[in-house]
Amino acid sequence: MLDMTAANIMLFVIGVILFVTNGISCVPRMPPKPLYNSKGSASLRYLDTVDENVCGYKACPKPKPGYLNVHLVAHTHDDVGWLKTVDQYYYGSRSMTQKAGVQYILDSVIQALARDPSKKFIYVETAFFWKWWKEQHDSVRHQVKRLVSSGRLEFTGGAWSMNDEAGTHYQSTIDQFTWGLRKLNDTFGECGRPRAGWQIDPFGHSREMASMFAQMGYDGLLFGRLDYQDKSTRLKSKTAEMIWQASANLGKASELFTSVLFNTYSPPPGFCFDVLCADEPIIDDKESPDYNVDERVSAFIKYAELQSQYYSSNNIVLTMGGDFTYQDAHMWYKNMDKMIRYVNANKSNGTKLNVFYSTPACYLKALNDQDLMWPVKNDDFFPYASDPHSYWTGYFTSRPTMKRFERLGNNFLQVCKQLYALASVGPEDWKDLNRMREAMGVMQHHDAITGTEKEHVAKDYARILSDGFSECLEAIEAAFKKIIPKSSVVKDELSEIPIKPCLKLNVSECQVSEVNNSFVVFVYNPLSYPTSHYVRLPVTSTSYSVKDPNGKEQITQLVPIPEPVLTAPGRMSDAKSDLIFKATDLPPLGFRAYYVTKLNKEQQKEHTSEKLDEAHEIGHKKFSLKFDDVTGKIKSIVSQGHEIKAKQDFYYYKGFLGNNEVFENRSSGAYIFRPNGSEAVLVSSSVKQKIIKGPLVDEVHQVFSDWISQVVRVYKGENHAELEWVVGPIPIEDNIGKEVITKFSSSIQNRGVFYTDSNGRELLWRKRNYRPTWNLSNAEPIAGNYYPVTTRILIRDKDAELAVIPDRAQGGSSIKDGEIELMVHRRLLHDDAFGVGEALNETAYGKGLIARGQHYIVGGAIKTFKNISLAAQERMLIQQKVLAPWIFLAPADDICFEQWQETYKMEYSGLKKSLPPNVQILTLEQWKGTALLLRIEHILEKTDDPDLSKPVTINLKDVFAPFSIKSARETTLGANQWLSDSKRLKWRVESNDIHRDTYSRHSSSYYYDDDDDLTITLNPMQIRTFIIEVKGKFYGIKSRS
């Protein structure tokens, strides 16, 4: 999405230069060769390492020494949904909304490239390319393969979509890159491997994303958007190109050459040769009265020379394309051909320009060949502001329910992939996971998870993800039906028993638990170590029996469902209470089943829940919350005897309303957070409350207003609190848009410093009203201090720490010392004029949207507890919430506990032994044939914990229960290149830091087989990726792709 209004104006305060650009006028905003192992079997035939073609750097044009080398990069930026849905963009429908049809772009480009071997083009979004590829005749496919193998068509980026970098979780980002890169590798081999990252449109850039690019083997990254002040500073100092040191833990393995594009991703002003543009073509008929070669050549040369003044080398990039350009590629190439010819022939005034078709990868190679010294950067590019009053920090929270749906999608996909692999579900079972993989890939797009799309597009994203859930569930059912029967005789009987998740627990609704008198609850744990989980299910009766696999009765508690949830629009449930029990020590990559029975009057037992009128303190000896006697609100946290004064409240900012014609009149909207004033409005000075205490959980039900309520709970044995909020419908009768926050005000003296995570991985240091690389002038003291929070925000002083873990991506900050605030919901009445053309005014069931979510609160002394630091506890809690146990239910009215116990397994683990708590199997999924893709990660940073942050050594030989590993070979993070073949470009840096190589990126061994010791070492924050060949119960010789 490239807007065509104020955000497309580059304001460079360099000397007296005021440089204004115009964008596209009508758009606002080989199959691989087999690889043989040492024993000669073709067991690892998944990655092409033999390059017999002239692609990659071999296909790059040679820059001329002594010339200004101008790399023309022909490209199209194809949003995977924004103003139109994915299909509408692909097929070109709804032209009155936007004239854009991706199928025509690819048709046109391929024809143009085939006619002239000198031309080049890059393509980025594999989601669209693959949709187009499946429709093509073999003759076209062969033609495209020739173009790729000759370097004329080059894939850049190559993920399923161009992902957002603020709200995305690293696991989902890795997954969507893996899926896109796999399609390219399977189809084009080594020539289909992208060498350059191309993040031209995301609204800010994360350090973790740069680290992932480096670990995936990319040689560099080019991007378009950064803060207008940062850009001005970098251009003036010629530091728009740098070595991004993207990890405090991984050393050189995470370093990435990074280039800031001069003109976002648009062509030079006046040189857009597209059907969407109104710029003049190159008219070279000297007899024509419109002849303009001299004028156009002069303008082009001036622009190129201007741009070159702000970069260090004699190579520059001109981005020749834009949003959905090249629907008629001939228009572009005919005019660019003329421009290349006439500029290169121009010798007037000593001009020495060498203009040629190029690619981002060729540009990187040209820079690398010059062997220059580059400055370094080690923070990130958030927040992004395009002018003094336009901080793009609103989208950190926009469409909060969609952000939660996406997070659940990742959780479900990992469960799905694990069970699919453990049970060896495959084509013979008529199941696959592709729809869910692709749905999650689409959801990472920078106009999807961001909430910056039109309303009908958001609904289509939800449809796509919902379809993915449905297909994934079919695969899970197939896996369960392979795993749980104790004998093959009962498999047919099991086919009659549906195993379903409860996908409406966000409104406390679940058909199986409400309707059936008896049902079985499977609690699946996707973590690599045992964990415990409190199960909550909506029920309609007053007494239940819950039995574990051994028939032991479990302690239960019935808790009333809060009134605001009972009356939520769209809820179709008679349940008034939640049944709670604790599923303890759930086996890693496995499940434990519980048999639940509704009891009649004669059988009824006591489900202890004491109801009180006021709360003074809830929790247990090791962790509790205290409440104010007057207001009814939280007033302090007590953890291991250490008390932190910490009150919690809801506020809202009034959204600024303006006409967007000048910077000062910018409205708050889907992208932009701009409060009208610096003080948030308190929702309520006191709360109505209901207190429930019992053997498993203490809860305080709070009502702040008729549109905000909350349940504060502490489960027995847990060292954190859970705050479950319900916000909405946000009132707009006063014609004022509102941006709702939860705020924690504590006694911690953080002196303006706070920390936020980067895509769920490393923590980044933040300071209020400060940027590490330039002197900040902040006209928006609230919005300009907001940062993306994917999984954690915290403040600390020398003694104590307070952390808040959200259940979805949100925006957050510490506006005053001792405070943490997170924005939970937004409802606005005016567009911010950055392209989407709609106010962010979500509705459902004819009313304003209601959002329900959780915050997990960890606080206390920084010192360790049970030899585990608070930082390590926080990371483990995040793992337990991001990869939460997933609950599946099966009706059991016709089968008693004893029959179920005798017939089906009630306990299962995919691992023979648990992995250490600082190690997680990040990825386990079927790859090809009898091979699996395995990723293992160290979840802690090197400073998190004295013991758990140390390197971990594990032996993979006997880890998995259903199969053994025959062979394993290590790949790059994206699983599209053997690690031993990865030879990234090396860059020189302006730094005296000689200790950056924390660990060797290349291990001493990349290939293991049956006779080898499969022992690997993981350093802090390290992820290692393997393709493993397996044998086992479910893994015979079969073809699977």
Coordinates of N, CA, C and O in Angstrom, one line a residue, residues 273 280-283 330-340 357:
F273 N 5.7 5.0 -16.1 CA 5.2 4.6 -17.4 C 4.2 3.5 -17.4 O 4.4 2.4 -17.9
E280 N 4.3 11.6 -18.8 CA 4.5 11.6 -20.3 C 5.5 10.5 -20.7 O 6.5 10.2 -20.0
P281 N 5.2 9.9 -21.8 CA 6.2 8.9 -22.4 C 7.4 9.6 -22.9 O 7.4 10.8 -23.1
I282 N 8.4 8.8 -23.3 CA 9.6 9.3 -23.9 C 9.3 9.4 -25.4 O 9.0 8.4 -26.1
I283 N 9.2 10.6 -26.0 CA 8.9 10.8 -27.4 C 10.1 11.2 -28.1 O 10.7 12.3 -27.9
H330 N 4.6 -3.7 -21.4 CA 5.2 -3.1 -22.7 C 5.4 -1.6 -22.5 O 6.4 -1.0 -23.0
M331 N 4.4 -0.9 -21.9 CA 4.5 0.5 -21.7 C 5.8 0.9 -20.9 O 6.5 1.8 -21.3
W332 N 6.0 0.2 -19.9 CA 7.2 0.4 -19.0 C 8.5 0.2 -19.8 O 9.4 1.0 -19.9
Y333 N 8.6 -1.0 -20.4 CA 9.9 -1.4 -21.0 C 10.2 -0.6 -22.2 O 11.3 -0.3 -22.5
K334 N 9.2 -0.2 -23.0 CA 9.4 0.6 -24.2 C 10.0 1.9 -23.8 O 11.0 2.4 -24.4
N335 N 9.5 2.5 -22.8 CA 10.0 3.8 -22.3 C 11.3 3.7 -21.6 O 12.2 4.6 -21.8
M336 N 11.5 2.7 -20.8 CA 12.7 2.5 -20.1 C 13.9 2.2 -21.1 O 15.0 2.6 -20.9
D337 N 13.6 1.4 -22.1 CA 14.6 1.1 -23.1 C 15.1 2.4 -23.7 O 16.3 2.6 -23.9
K338 N 14.2 3.3 -24.0 CA 14.6 4.6 -24.6 C 15.4 5.4 -23.6 O 16.4 6.0 -24.0
M339 N 15.0 5.4 -22.3 CA 15.7 6.2 -21.3 C 17.1 5.6 -21.2 O 18.1 6.4 -21.1
I340 N 17.2 4.3 -21.1 CA 18.6 3.7 -21.0 C 19.4 4.1 -22.2 O 20.6 4.6 -22.0
Y357 N 19.1 -2.4 -16.6 CA 18.1 -3.2 -15.8 C 18.8 -4.0 -14.8 O 19.9 -4.6 -15.0

